[in-house]
Coordinates of C-alpha atoms in Angstrom, one line a residue:
Chain L
M1 CA -19.6 -20.5 54.1
D2 CA -16.9 -23.2 53.9
L3 CA -15.6 -24.1 57.4
E4 CA -12.0 -23.5 56.3
N5 CA -12.8 -20.1 54.9
Q6 CA -14.5 -19.2 58.2
K7 CA -11.3 -20.2 60.0
R8 CA -9.2 -18.0 57.7
V9 CA -11.6 -15.0 58.1
L10 CA -11.5 -15.4 61.9
G11 CA -7.7 -15.7 61.7
F12 CA -7.3 -12.4 59.7
A13 CA -9.7 -10.6 62.0
E14 CA -7.6 -11.6 65.0
Q15 CA -4.3 -10.8 63.3
Y16 CA -5.2 -7.4 61.8
G17 CA -8.1 -6.3 64.0
P18 CA -11.7 -6.6 62.8
E19 CA -11.8 -2.9 62.1
N20 CA -9.0 -3.3 59.5
V21 CA -10.5 -6.2 57.5
V22 CA -12.8 -5.8 54.5
V23 CA -14.4 -9.0 53.1
L24 CA -15.1 -8.8 49.3
L25 CA -17.5 -11.4 48.0
G26 CA -18.1 -12.7 44.5
A27 CA -21.0 -15.0 45.0
A28 CA -23.4 -15.5 42.1
E29 CA -26.7 -15.0 44.0
G30 CA -28.2 -12.5 46.4
E31 CA -29.1 -15.2 48.9
A32 CA -25.6 -16.8 48.8
S33 CA -24.1 -13.3 49.2
G34 CA -26.4 -12.6 52.1
L35 CA -25.5 -15.8 53.9
A36 CA -21.7 -15.2 53.5
A37 CA -22.1 -11.6 54.6
E38 CA -24.2 -12.8 57.6
T39 CA -21.4 -15.3 58.5
V40 CA -18.7 -12.7 58.7
T41 CA -20.9 -10.2 60.6
A42 CA -23.5 -11.8 62.8
G43 CA -21.9 -15.3 62.9
D44 CA -22.4 -18.6 61.1
P45 CA -26.2 -19.0 60.6
T46 CA -25.7 -22.8 60.0
F47 CA -24.1 -23.2 63.4
S48 CA -21.4 -25.5 62.0
G49 CA -18.2 -23.4 61.5
P50 CA -15.7 -21.5 63.6
L51 CA -17.8 -18.3 63.3
T52 CA -20.8 -19.9 65.1
G53 CA -21.7 -17.5 67.8
V54 CA -18.9 -15.1 66.8
S55 CA -20.2 -11.7 65.7
L56 CA -17.2 -10.2 64.0
G57 CA -19.2 -7.4 62.4
L58 CA -16.7 -7.1 59.6
T59 CA -17.2 -4.7 56.7
V60 CA -18.4 -6.7 53.8
F61 CA -19.2 -5.9 50.2
H62 CA -20.0 -7.8 47.0
V63 CA -17.7 -6.9 44.1
C64 CA -20.7 -5.9 42.0
E65 CA -21.8 -3.2 44.4
P66 CA -21.4 0.4 43.1
Q67 CA -19.3 1.5 46.1
V68 CA -16.8 -1.2 45.2
K69 CA -16.9 -0.6 41.5
E70 CA -15.9 3.0 42.0
E71 CA -12.7 1.9 43.7
F72 CA -11.5 0.0 40.7
D73 CA -9.6 1.1 37.6
Q74 CA -12.6 0.9 35.2
A75 CA -10.6 -0.9 32.5
V76 CA -9.5 -3.6 35.0
Y77 CA -13.1 -3.9 36.3
E78 CA -14.5 -4.3 32.8
E79 CA -12.0 -7.0 32.0
Q80 CA -12.4 -8.9 35.3
V81 CA -16.0 -8.3 36.3
G82 CA -17.8 -6.8 33.3
M83 CA -19.2 -10.1 32.0
M84 CA -20.4 -11.2 35.4
E85 CA -22.0 -7.8 36.0
M86 CA -24.1 -8.4 32.9
V87 CA -25.1 -11.9 34.2
L88 CA -25.8 -11.4 37.9
D89 CA -28.9 -9.9 39.4
V90 CA -27.0 -7.0 40.8
D91 CA -30.1 -5.3 42.3
D92 CA -30.9 -8.4 44.4
I93 CA -27.3 -8.7 45.6
V94 CA -27.2 -5.0 46.5
S95 CA -30.4 -5.3 48.5
E96 CA -29.3 -8.4 50.4
M97 CA -25.9 -6.9 51.2
T98 CA -27.3 -3.6 52.3
S99 CA -29.7 -5.1 54.7
I100 CA -27.0 -7.3 56.3
R101 CA -24.6 -4.4 56.5
D102 CA -27.2 -2.1 58.0
E103 CA -28.0 -4.7 60.7
F104 CA -24.7 -6.2 61.6
C105 CA -21.7 -4.2 60.4
K106 CA -19.8 -2.6 63.3
Y107 CA -17.2 -0.6 61.5
L108 CA -19.0 1.6 58.9
G109 CA -19.4 5.2 59.8
Chain X
M1 CA -8.6 -40.2 11.5
K2 CA -10.5 -38.6 14.4
S3 CA -11.7 -40.9 17.1
V4 CA -15.5 -41.3 17.6
I5 CA -18.0 -41.7 20.5
K6 CA -19.3 -45.2 20.2
G7 CA -21.6 -45.1 23.1
A8 CA -22.2 -44.0 26.7
G9 CA -23.6 -45.5 29.8
Y10 CA -25.2 -43.6 32.7
I11 CA -26.2 -45.1 36.0
L12 CA -27.6 -44.0 39.4
C13 CA -27.7 -45.9 42.7
H14 CA -30.3 -44.9 45.2
V15 CA -28.6 -45.1 48.7
P16 CA -30.7 -43.3 51.3
D17 CA -29.0 -44.9 54.3
M18 CA -25.6 -43.8 53.0
V19 CA -26.9 -40.2 53.0
L20 CA -27.3 -40.5 56.8
H21 CA -24.1 -42.5 57.6
N22 CA -21.6 -41.4 54.9
G23 CA -22.4 -38.0 53.5
T24 CA -19.9 -35.5 55.0
T25 CA -22.5 -32.8 55.7
Q26 CA -24.1 -35.4 58.0
T27 CA -20.9 -36.9 59.5
T28 CA -19.7 -33.4 60.2
E29 CA -22.9 -32.5 61.9
M30 CA -22.7 -35.7 64.0
I31 CA -19.4 -34.3 65.4
V32 CA -20.2 -30.6 65.8
N33 CA -24.0 -30.7 66.5
P34 CA -25.1 -34.2 67.2
E35 CA -28.3 -33.2 69.0
G36 CA -29.2 -30.6 66.4
E37 CA -32.6 -30.3 64.7
Y38 CA -31.1 -31.2 61.2
L39 CA -30.1 -34.7 62.0
K40 CA -33.4 -35.3 63.7
A41 CA -35.4 -34.0 60.7
L42 CA -33.4 -35.4 57.9
P43 CA -34.7 -39.0 57.9
S44 CA -38.2 -37.9 57.2
H45 CA -36.9 -36.0 54.1
L46 CA -35.3 -39.1 52.5
R47 CA -37.0 -40.3 49.3
S48 CA -38.4 -43.7 48.7
W49 CA -37.4 -45.9 45.7
E50 CA -40.7 -45.0 44.1
D51 CA -40.0 -41.3 44.6
V52 CA -36.6 -41.5 42.8
L53 CA -38.1 -43.6 39.9
E54 CA -40.7 -40.9 39.2
Y55 CA -38.2 -38.0 39.5
W56 CA -37.8 -36.3 36.2
P57 CA -34.1 -35.5 36.3
N58 CA -33.3 -39.2 37.1
Q59 CA -35.3 -40.4 34.1
V60 CA -33.4 -38.0 31.9
Y61 CA -30.0 -39.2 33.3
I62 CA -30.7 -42.8 32.4
G63 CA -32.1 -41.8 29.0
N64 CA -35.8 -42.4 29.2
K65 CA -36.5 -38.7 28.8
T66 CA -34.6 -36.0 27.0
P67 CA -33.2 -32.6 28.2
D68 CA -35.7 -30.9 25.9
E69 CA -38.6 -32.7 27.6
L70 CA -37.2 -31.7 31.0
A71 CA -37.0 -28.1 29.9
A72 CA -40.8 -28.1 29.6
V73 CA -41.4 -29.4 33.1
P74 CA -42.1 -26.6 35.7
Q75 CA -39.5 -26.1 38.4
P76 CA -39.0 -27.4 41.0
F77 CA -39.1 -30.7 39.2
Y78 CA -40.1 -32.8 42.2
T79 CA -43.6 -31.4 42.3
T80 CA -44.3 -33.0 38.9
P81 CA -44.0 -36.8 38.9
C82 CA -42.6 -38.2 35.6
D83 CA -44.9 -40.3 33.6
V84 CA -42.1 -42.8 33.0
K85 CA -41.2 -44.7 36.2
E86 CA -38.9 -47.3 34.8
R87 CA -35.6 -48.2 36.6
Y88 CA -34.0 -49.2 33.3
G89 CA -33.3 -46.8 30.5
H90 CA -31.4 -47.0 27.2
F91 CA -28.3 -45.3 28.8
G92 CA -28.3 -47.5 31.9
Q93 CA -30.3 -48.0 35.1
M94 CA -31.2 -46.9 38.5
M95 CA -30.1 -49.5 41.1
P96 CA -31.8 -49.7 44.5
Q97 CA -29.7 -49.8 47.7
E98 CA -30.1 -53.5 48.4
E99 CA -28.7 -54.5 45.0
F100 CA -25.9 -51.9 45.2
T101 CA -24.9 -53.3 48.6
L102 CA -24.5 -56.7 47.0
L103 CA -22.6 -55.1 44.1
M104 CA -20.2 -53.5 46.6
Q105 CA -19.5 -57.0 48.1
A106 CA -19.0 -58.4 44.6
S107 CA -16.6 -55.6 43.8
D108 CA -14.4 -56.2 46.9
V109 CA -11.5 -58.5 46.4
F110 CA -9.9 -58.2 49.8
D111 CA -12.6 -59.6 52.1
L112 CA -13.4 -56.2 53.5
V113 CA -17.2 -56.1 52.8
W114 CA -19.2 -58.5 54.9
L115 CA -23.0 -58.8 54.7
D116 CA -25.6 -60.3 57.0
K117 CA -26.4 -63.8 55.6
N118 CA -30.2 -63.2 55.9
F119 CA -29.8 -60.0 53.8
V120 CA -27.8 -61.9 51.1
A121 CA -30.4 -64.7 51.1
Q122 CA -33.2 -62.1 50.7
Y123 CA -31.8 -60.1 47.8
K124 CA -29.4 -62.4 45.9
E125 CA -32.0 -63.5 43.5
Q126 CA -33.1 -60.0 42.8
F127 CA -29.5 -59.0 42.2
A128 CA -29.0 -61.9 39.8
A129 CA -32.1 -60.9 37.8
N130 CA -30.5 -57.5 37.0
P131 CA -29.8 -57.8 33.3
M132 CA -26.5 -55.9 33.5
I133 CA -25.2 -58.3 36.2
D134 CA -23.8 -61.4 34.6
E135 CA -23.1 -64.7 36.2
T136 CA -19.4 -63.9 36.9
I137 CA -20.4 -61.1 39.2
V138 CA -23.2 -63.1 40.8
A139 CA -20.7 -65.8 41.5
R140 CA -18.7 -63.4 43.5
I141 CA -21.5 -63.0 46.1
K142 CA -20.6 -64.7 49.3
D143 CA -23.2 -66.3 51.6
G144 CA -22.7 -63.7 54.3
I145 CA -22.1 -64.1 58.1
E146 CA -24.1 -63.8 61.3
I147 CA -25.3 -60.3 62.1
S148 CA -23.8 -60.6 65.6
E149 CA -20.4 -60.8 64.0
I150 CA -21.1 -57.7 61.9
E151 CA -22.2 -55.9 65.0
R152 CA -18.9 -56.9 66.7
L153 CA -16.9 -55.7 63.8
V154 CA -18.5 -52.3 63.9
K155 CA -18.3 -51.9 67.7
E156 CA -14.8 -53.4 68.2
E157 CA -12.9 -53.3 65.0
H158 CA -13.7 -49.8 63.6
S159 CA -15.7 -51.2 60.7
E160 CA -18.0 -48.9 58.9
G161 CA -21.6 -50.1 59.0
L162 CA -23.7 -50.7 55.9
Y163 CA -27.4 -50.0 56.5
H164 CA -30.7 -50.8 54.7
N165 CA -33.9 -49.2 55.8
G166 CA -32.2 -48.1 59.0
T167 CA -31.0 -51.5 60.0
L168 CA -27.4 -52.7 60.0
V169 CA -27.0 -55.3 57.3
G170 CA -23.2 -55.4 56.7
C171 CA -19.9 -53.6 57.1
V172 CA -16.7 -52.6 55.5
K173 CA -13.7 -53.5 57.5
R174 CA -10.5 -51.5 57.8
A175 CA -7.8 -52.8 55.5
H176 CA -5.0 -51.9 58.0
D177 CA -4.8 -51.4 61.7
I178 CA -2.8 -48.2 61.6
D179 CA -2.8 -46.7 58.1
V180 CA -5.5 -44.1 57.8
N181 CA -5.5 -44.4 54.0
L182 CA -6.8 -47.9 54.4
S183 CA -9.3 -47.1 57.2
A184 CA -12.8 -48.5 57.0
H185 CA -14.1 -45.0 56.1
V186 CA -11.7 -44.7 53.1
M187 CA -12.2 -48.3 52.0
L188 CA -16.0 -47.8 52.0
E189 CA -15.7 -44.6 49.9
N190 CA -13.4 -46.4 47.4
I191 CA -15.4 -49.6 47.1
V192 CA -18.5 -47.5 46.5
S193 CA -16.7 -45.6 43.7
K194 CA -15.4 -48.8 42.2
A195 CA -18.7 -50.7 42.4
S196 CA -20.6 -47.8 40.7
S197 CA -17.9 -47.5 38.1
V198 CA -18.3 -51.3 37.4
L199 CA -22.0 -50.8 36.7
A200 CA -21.2 -47.7 34.5
L201 CA -18.6 -49.6 32.5
I202 CA -21.0 -52.5 31.8
A203 CA -23.6 -50.1 30.6
G204 CA -21.2 -48.1 28.5
V205 CA -19.7 -51.1 26.8
Q206 CA -23.1 -52.6 26.1
N207 CA -24.4 -49.4 24.6
A208 CA -21.3 -49.0 22.4
G209 CA -22.1 -52.4 20.9
Y210 CA -18.7 -53.8 21.9
Q211 CA -17.9 -57.2 23.5
K212 CA -16.2 -56.8 26.8
A213 CA -13.0 -58.2 25.4
D214 CA -12.9 -55.4 22.8
I215 CA -12.0 -52.7 25.3
E216 CA -8.3 -52.1 25.3
Y217 CA -7.9 -49.3 27.8
V218 CA -9.9 -47.8 30.7
I219 CA -9.4 -44.4 32.2
D220 CA -11.1 -43.7 35.6
C221 CA -11.7 -40.0 36.3
C222 CA -13.5 -40.0 39.7
E223 CA -12.4 -37.8 42.6
E224 CA -11.3 -40.5 45.0
A225 CA -7.8 -41.8 45.7
C226 CA -6.6 -45.2 46.7
G227 CA -3.3 -46.4 48.0
D228 CA -1.6 -47.0 51.4
M229 CA 0.5 -44.6 53.5
N230 CA 3.4 -44.9 51.1
Q231 CA 1.5 -44.0 48.0
R232 CA -1.8 -42.4 49.1
G233 CA -3.0 -41.7 45.5
G234 CA -1.5 -44.7 43.7
C235 CA -4.9 -45.4 42.3
N236 CA -5.8 -47.4 39.2
F237 CA -9.5 -47.6 40.0
A238 CA -9.7 -48.1 36.2
K239 CA -8.1 -51.5 36.2
A240 CA -9.7 -52.6 39.4
A241 CA -13.2 -51.9 38.0
A242 CA -12.4 -53.3 34.6
E243 CA -11.5 -56.6 36.3
I244 CA -14.9 -56.9 38.0
A245 CA -16.7 -55.8 34.8
G246 CA -15.0 -58.5 32.9
L247 CA -13.0 -56.4 30.5
V248 CA -10.2 -59.0 30.2
S249 CA -8.3 -57.3 27.4
A250 CA -8.1 -53.9 29.1
S251 CA -5.3 -52.2 30.7
G252 CA -5.9 -48.8 32.3
S253 CA -5.0 -45.9 34.5
D254 CA -6.6 -43.0 36.3
S255 CA -6.8 -39.4 35.5
R256 CA -7.7 -36.8 38.0
G257 CA -8.7 -33.1 37.9
F258 CA -11.5 -32.5 40.4
C259 CA -14.8 -31.8 38.5
A260 CA -12.8 -31.2 35.3
G261 CA -11.5 -34.8 35.4
P262 CA -13.9 -36.4 33.0
A263 CA -13.3 -33.8 30.3
H264 CA -9.5 -34.2 30.7
A265 CA -9.9 -38.0 30.5
L266 CA -12.0 -37.8 27.4
V267 CA -9.5 -35.7 25.6
E268 CA -6.8 -38.1 26.6
A269 CA -8.9 -41.1 25.5
A270 CA -9.6 -39.4 22.1
A271 CA -5.9 -38.7 21.7
L272 CA -4.9 -42.2 22.5
V273 CA -7.4 -43.6 19.9
E274 CA -6.6 -41.0 17.2
A275 CA -2.9 -41.7 17.7
G276 CA -3.5 -45.4 17.3
A277 CA -2.2 -46.4 20.7
Y278 CA -5.5 -48.2 21.5
K279 CA -8.5 -49.0 19.3
T280 CA -11.1 -48.7 22.1
V281 CA -10.9 -46.7 25.3
A282 CA -13.6 -46.5 28.0
V283 CA -13.6 -43.4 30.2
T284 CA -15.5 -44.2 33.5
A285 CA -16.3 -42.8 36.9
G286 CA -18.2 -44.0 39.8
G287 CA -20.1 -42.1 42.5
C288 CA -19.1 -40.4 45.7
T289 CA -20.5 -41.1 49.2
A290 CA -19.1 -37.9 50.7
K291 CA -21.3 -35.7 48.6
L292 CA -24.5 -37.5 49.5
G293 CA -26.8 -35.0 51.3
M294 CA -24.3 -32.2 50.7
N295 CA -27.0 -29.5 50.6
G296 CA -29.3 -31.4 52.8
K297 CA -29.5 -28.6 55.4
D298 CA -31.1 -26.3 52.9
H299 CA -33.4 -28.9 51.5
V300 CA -34.6 -29.8 55.0
K301 CA -35.0 -26.2 56.0
K302 CA -37.1 -25.5 53.0
G303 CA -39.3 -28.5 53.5
M304 CA -38.0 -30.3 50.4
P305 CA -36.9 -33.9 49.9
A306 CA -33.2 -34.6 50.5
F307 CA -32.5 -34.9 46.7
E308 CA -28.8 -35.9 47.1
D309 CA -29.5 -39.6 47.6
M310 CA -28.2 -40.9 44.3
L311 CA -24.7 -42.0 43.5
G312 CA -23.9 -41.2 39.9
G313 CA -21.8 -43.0 37.4
F314 CA -21.0 -42.7 33.7
C315 CA -18.9 -44.3 31.0
V316 CA -18.1 -43.0 27.5
V317 CA -16.5 -45.4 25.0
I318 CA -14.2 -43.9 22.4
G319 CA -13.4 -46.0 19.3
E320 CA -11.7 -45.7 15.9
N321 CA -13.6 -43.8 13.3
D322 CA -16.4 -46.0 11.9
G323 CA -17.6 -43.4 9.4
V324 CA -20.8 -42.9 11.2
S325 CA -20.4 -42.0 14.9
P326 CA -19.8 -38.4 16.1
E327 CA -16.2 -37.4 16.3
I328 CA -14.2 -35.7 19.0
N329 CA -12.4 -32.8 17.3
L330 CA -9.1 -32.4 19.1
E331 CA -8.3 -29.4 16.9
I332 CA -10.8 -27.3 18.9
L333 CA -9.6 -27.6 22.5
G334 CA -10.4 -25.0 25.2
R335 CA -7.6 -24.8 27.7
H336 CA -7.5 -23.0 31.0
T337 CA -3.8 -22.4 31.4
V338 CA -1.7 -21.4 34.4
G339 CA -1.6 -17.9 33.0
T340 CA -5.4 -17.6 32.3
G341 CA -6.4 -16.3 35.7
S342 CA -9.6 -17.1 37.7
A343 CA -11.9 -14.2 36.8
P344 CA -15.1 -15.8 35.3
Q345 CA -14.6 -13.8 32.1
N346 CA -11.1 -15.2 31.6
V347 CA -12.3 -18.7 32.4
I348 CA -15.2 -18.6 29.9
S349 CA -13.0 -17.0 27.2
S350 CA -10.3 -19.6 27.5
L351 CA -12.8 -22.5 27.4
V352 CA -15.4 -21.2 24.9
T353 CA -14.4 -18.4 22.7
D354 CA -10.6 -18.8 22.4
P355 CA -10.8 -22.3 20.9
L356 CA -13.6 -21.2 18.5
D357 CA -11.5 -18.1 17.5
R358 CA -8.5 -20.2 16.7
N359 CA -10.7 -22.3 14.3
G360 CA -12.6 -19.4 12.7
L361 CA -15.9 -20.3 14.4
K362 CA -18.4 -18.1 16.2
V363 CA -20.2 -18.9 19.5
T364 CA -23.4 -19.4 17.5
D365 CA -21.7 -22.1 15.5
V366 CA -21.9 -24.5 18.5
D367 CA -25.4 -25.9 18.6
K368 CA -25.4 -27.0 22.2
F369 CA -23.0 -26.2 25.1
S370 CA -22.8 -28.7 28.0
P371 CA -21.0 -27.1 30.9
E372 CA -21.8 -27.9 34.6
M373 CA -25.1 -29.7 34.3
Q374 CA -26.3 -29.7 37.9
N375 CA -29.9 -30.3 38.6
P376 CA -31.4 -26.9 39.7
D377 CA -33.8 -28.6 42.2
I378 CA -30.7 -29.4 44.2
T379 CA -28.6 -26.2 43.9
K380 CA -31.3 -23.4 43.9
P381 CA -32.5 -24.0 47.5
A382 CA -28.9 -24.1 48.6
G383 CA -28.3 -20.5 47.2
A384 CA -26.1 -21.7 44.4
G385 CA -28.7 -20.8 41.8
D386 CA -29.3 -22.6 38.5
V387 CA -25.7 -23.6 37.6
P388 CA -26.2 -24.5 33.9
Q389 CA -28.2 -21.3 33.4
A390 CA -25.4 -19.2 35.1
N391 CA -23.0 -20.8 32.6
Y392 CA -25.2 -20.0 29.6
K393 CA -25.7 -16.5 30.8
M394 CA -21.9 -16.1 30.9
I395 CA -21.4 -17.6 27.5
A396 CA -24.2 -15.4 26.1
A397 CA -22.7 -12.3 27.8
L398 CA -19.4 -13.0 26.3
A399 CA -21.0 -13.5 22.9
V400 CA -22.6 -10.1 23.3
K401 CA -19.3 -8.5 24.3
R402 CA -17.6 -9.9 21.2
G403 CA -20.5 -8.9 18.9
D404 CA -21.5 -12.4 18.0
I405 CA -25.1 -11.7 19.1
P406 CA -27.0 -8.5 20.0
K407 CA -27.8 -8.1 23.7
A408 CA -31.5 -8.5 23.0
D409 CA -30.9 -12.0 21.7
M410 CA -29.4 -13.3 25.0
P411 CA -32.5 -15.1 26.2
A412 CA -33.1 -16.8 22.9
F413 CA -29.4 -17.8 22.6
I414 CA -29.6 -19.3 26.1
K415 CA -32.8 -21.2 25.2
D416 CA -31.5 -22.5 21.9
H417 CA -27.9 -23.3 22.8
G418 CA -28.4 -24.3 26.4
L419 CA -29.8 -27.3 28.3
T420 CA -31.7 -27.7 31.5
G421 CA -29.6 -29.4 34.2
W422 CA -30.5 -32.9 35.3
A423 CA -27.3 -34.4 36.9
P424 CA -26.9 -35.2 40.6
T425 CA -24.4 -33.0 42.5
Q426 CA -21.7 -35.7 42.5
G427 CA -18.8 -33.4 41.7
H428 CA -17.2 -34.8 38.5
I429 CA -20.5 -36.4 37.4
P430 CA -22.4 -33.2 36.3
S431 CA -19.3 -31.7 34.6
G432 CA -20.1 -31.7 30.9
V433 CA -20.4 -35.4 30.4
P434 CA -24.1 -36.0 31.2
Y435 CA -25.0 -34.7 27.7
I436 CA -22.6 -36.9 25.7
G437 CA -25.1 -39.7 25.3
F438 CA -27.8 -37.3 24.0
A439 CA -25.2 -35.4 22.0
R440 CA -24.3 -38.6 20.1
E441 CA -28.0 -39.3 19.4
D442 CA -28.8 -35.7 18.5
I443 CA -25.9 -35.5 16.1
M444 CA -26.6 -38.8 14.5
A445 CA -30.3 -37.9 14.0
G446 CA -29.1 -34.6 12.3
K447 CA -30.7 -32.4 15.0
I448 CA -27.4 -30.7 15.8
K449 CA -24.0 -30.6 14.2
R450 CA -21.7 -29.5 17.0
A451 CA -21.7 -29.7 20.8
M452 CA -19.1 -28.3 23.2
I453 CA -18.4 -30.3 26.4
I454 CA -16.9 -28.1 29.1
G455 CA -15.3 -29.4 32.3
K456 CA -14.4 -27.0 35.1
G457 CA -12.5 -27.8 38.3
S458 CA -11.9 -26.0 41.6
L459 CA -8.3 -26.9 42.3
F460 CA -8.1 -24.9 45.5
L461 CA -10.0 -27.6 47.4
G462 CA -6.8 -29.6 47.5
R463 CA -4.8 -26.7 49.0
M464 CA -2.0 -27.2 46.5
T465 CA -2.8 -24.2 44.2
N466 CA -5.3 -21.4 44.1
L467 CA -5.6 -21.8 40.3
F468 CA -8.9 -22.6 38.7
D469 CA -9.0 -25.3 35.9
G470 CA -11.0 -26.1 32.9
I471 CA -10.9 -27.9 29.5
S472 CA -13.4 -28.1 26.7
F473 CA -13.7 -30.0 23.4
I474 CA -16.0 -30.3 20.5
I475 CA -18.1 -33.3 19.5
Q476 CA -19.1 -33.0 15.8
A477 CA -20.9 -34.9 13.1
N478 CA -18.8 -37.5 11.4
S479 CA -16.7 -35.9 8.8
S480 CA -14.9 -38.8 7.3
A481 CA -17.0 -38.8 4.1
E482 CA -16.2 -35.1 3.6
A483 CA -12.6 -35.8 4.3
A484 CA -12.5 -38.7 1.9
A485 CA -14.2 -36.6 -0.8
A486 CA -11.7 -33.8 -0.3
A487 CA -9.0 -36.4 -0.7
G488 CA -10.5 -37.5 -4.1
V489 CA -12.5 -40.5 -2.8
S490 CA -16.2 -40.5 -3.9
E491 CA -19.1 -40.9 -1.6
E492 CA -19.9 -44.2 -3.3
E493 CA -16.4 -45.5 -2.6
V494 CA -16.8 -44.4 1.1
K495 CA -20.1 -46.3 1.3
S496 CA -18.5 -49.3 -0.2
M497 CA -15.6 -49.1 2.3
I498 CA -18.1 -48.9 5.2
A499 CA -20.1 -51.8 3.8
K500 CA -16.9 -53.9 3.4
A501 CA -15.9 -53.1 7.0
M502 CA -19.4 -54.1 8.2
K503 CA -19.3 -57.4 6.3
E504 CA -16.0 -58.2 7.9
F505 CA -17.3 -57.3 11.3
A506 CA -20.4 -59.6 10.7
A507 CA -18.1 -62.4 9.6
T508 CA -16.1 -62.1 12.8
L509 CA -19.2 -62.2 14.9
L510 CA -20.4 -65.3 13.0
A511 CA -17.0 -67.0 13.4
Q512 CA -17.2 -66.3 17.2
A513 CA -20.7 -67.7 17.4
E514 CA -19.5 -70.9 15.7

């Protein structure tokens, strides 16, 4: 994850409290989604950004995951995400995201 | 009359030592993790000159192989050496580091680049033998200085070292003691961009069949900026490169727009020619040191070569309608506007389907789409996927949503209307333009009628706006015969007009020769 984005995520977590922050991803691949999710939960796996060694454990979802889709007005979702949903390997993304969340998320019941 | 694409040049410069010393992934790592495993492992992943010559995507970039041939090569491409291993191709060339270092010195007009005199003596003849390098450029090569002086400049004067095979062979001095915009680091980046643009310009003008003095205007569309502390982005790389390339009749200016820059610049160039402001405009861009080894960590981690060791450059020459060359159709422009939004769906609609709708065309009326043409060998291991394929999937999905094609036809649409990526991840270089050389040939050979070039830019990187950006245009078969017929001129008359123009052109050439 971009170093500047890591800094912003860290800043929001400090400002609002990590339990009040949800990170919503739009990455195009399962692997890239997993890496970003790992960065905001376990810490930066590339050891280069501000989240190196910082395990925020934030709640993190990809916009194509069913739990997130349910939260949207379906017309808006179709307009904004519908095409990408057709293009992405949603199953792969869901599987990556679920495994990272199960292991590192601190704020899901 | 619509302007036409007269030719294109594509060049690559193999600079493995710059990957280590100038790529930002590596320079960042030197600051945050200098003793880390990555910096220790990277040198053993760098490719040799022979490796880059036999690398399929490179041979496609310089025109020795076609995108269709590349599509048949199993991925990752690096496991299958290309049967063509030439450094020269009909679009341009691959230049080795030693020659490029000399070209940097030749491109410097402020005595900032200094080379070891033994290095110059060793490689000057090889440089002069490069058929694209004429005597005016060779004459700019200085004899060089003692290596001890270069070592002093690096140690004591904040100069940036230039290395070859791990050895210091030169340096770029800072151009000002205090101004960070003229620091050695910035000057090195800018001279690299300029030098690779010079090489691209020479290739483009040659391929377009023009004399250097025929070019009236140059637009540079790279992603660098030059200027001092009072005008940090004053620029005009265009004119600076045109001077070294010998384009004596050219004026120029720069156009910027991140990765969308080349597509914006081409639309501007086409408009200038169509409006009659200039007869010939060259759009050019050199390469970027910062992006060398950008995804190196992933390549090293996965035991792959560090593919991002090539600086890219391109030049497309736009001229007045000659009745033969493919045209740029400015009536079918895709525009990502301030109000478009950044959802992928909106972006693709604004760039692909909206302009087609406005002109009564379907998605399937475009034979080939050229969006972001990154080489998947580079992007897949980094988790960014196959970028061209992702674009084609989006275009196909949109075509399905609009009812242009049934969903079952998506894979066939992607295969028929798409291309396999071959461009180095040099930001603006992969963005739509790598296909223009092939598009010109494919259209003139009658293989396709219409290609769409799509440029996209991530403006948020500059922290001035969160807006996305993009622009697209259509290249089509020359329609002047049809237009003339519609206007009541017969095909015979058009042929006779073209013949007359060719005769006049030949007479001019003969007169010049005499």
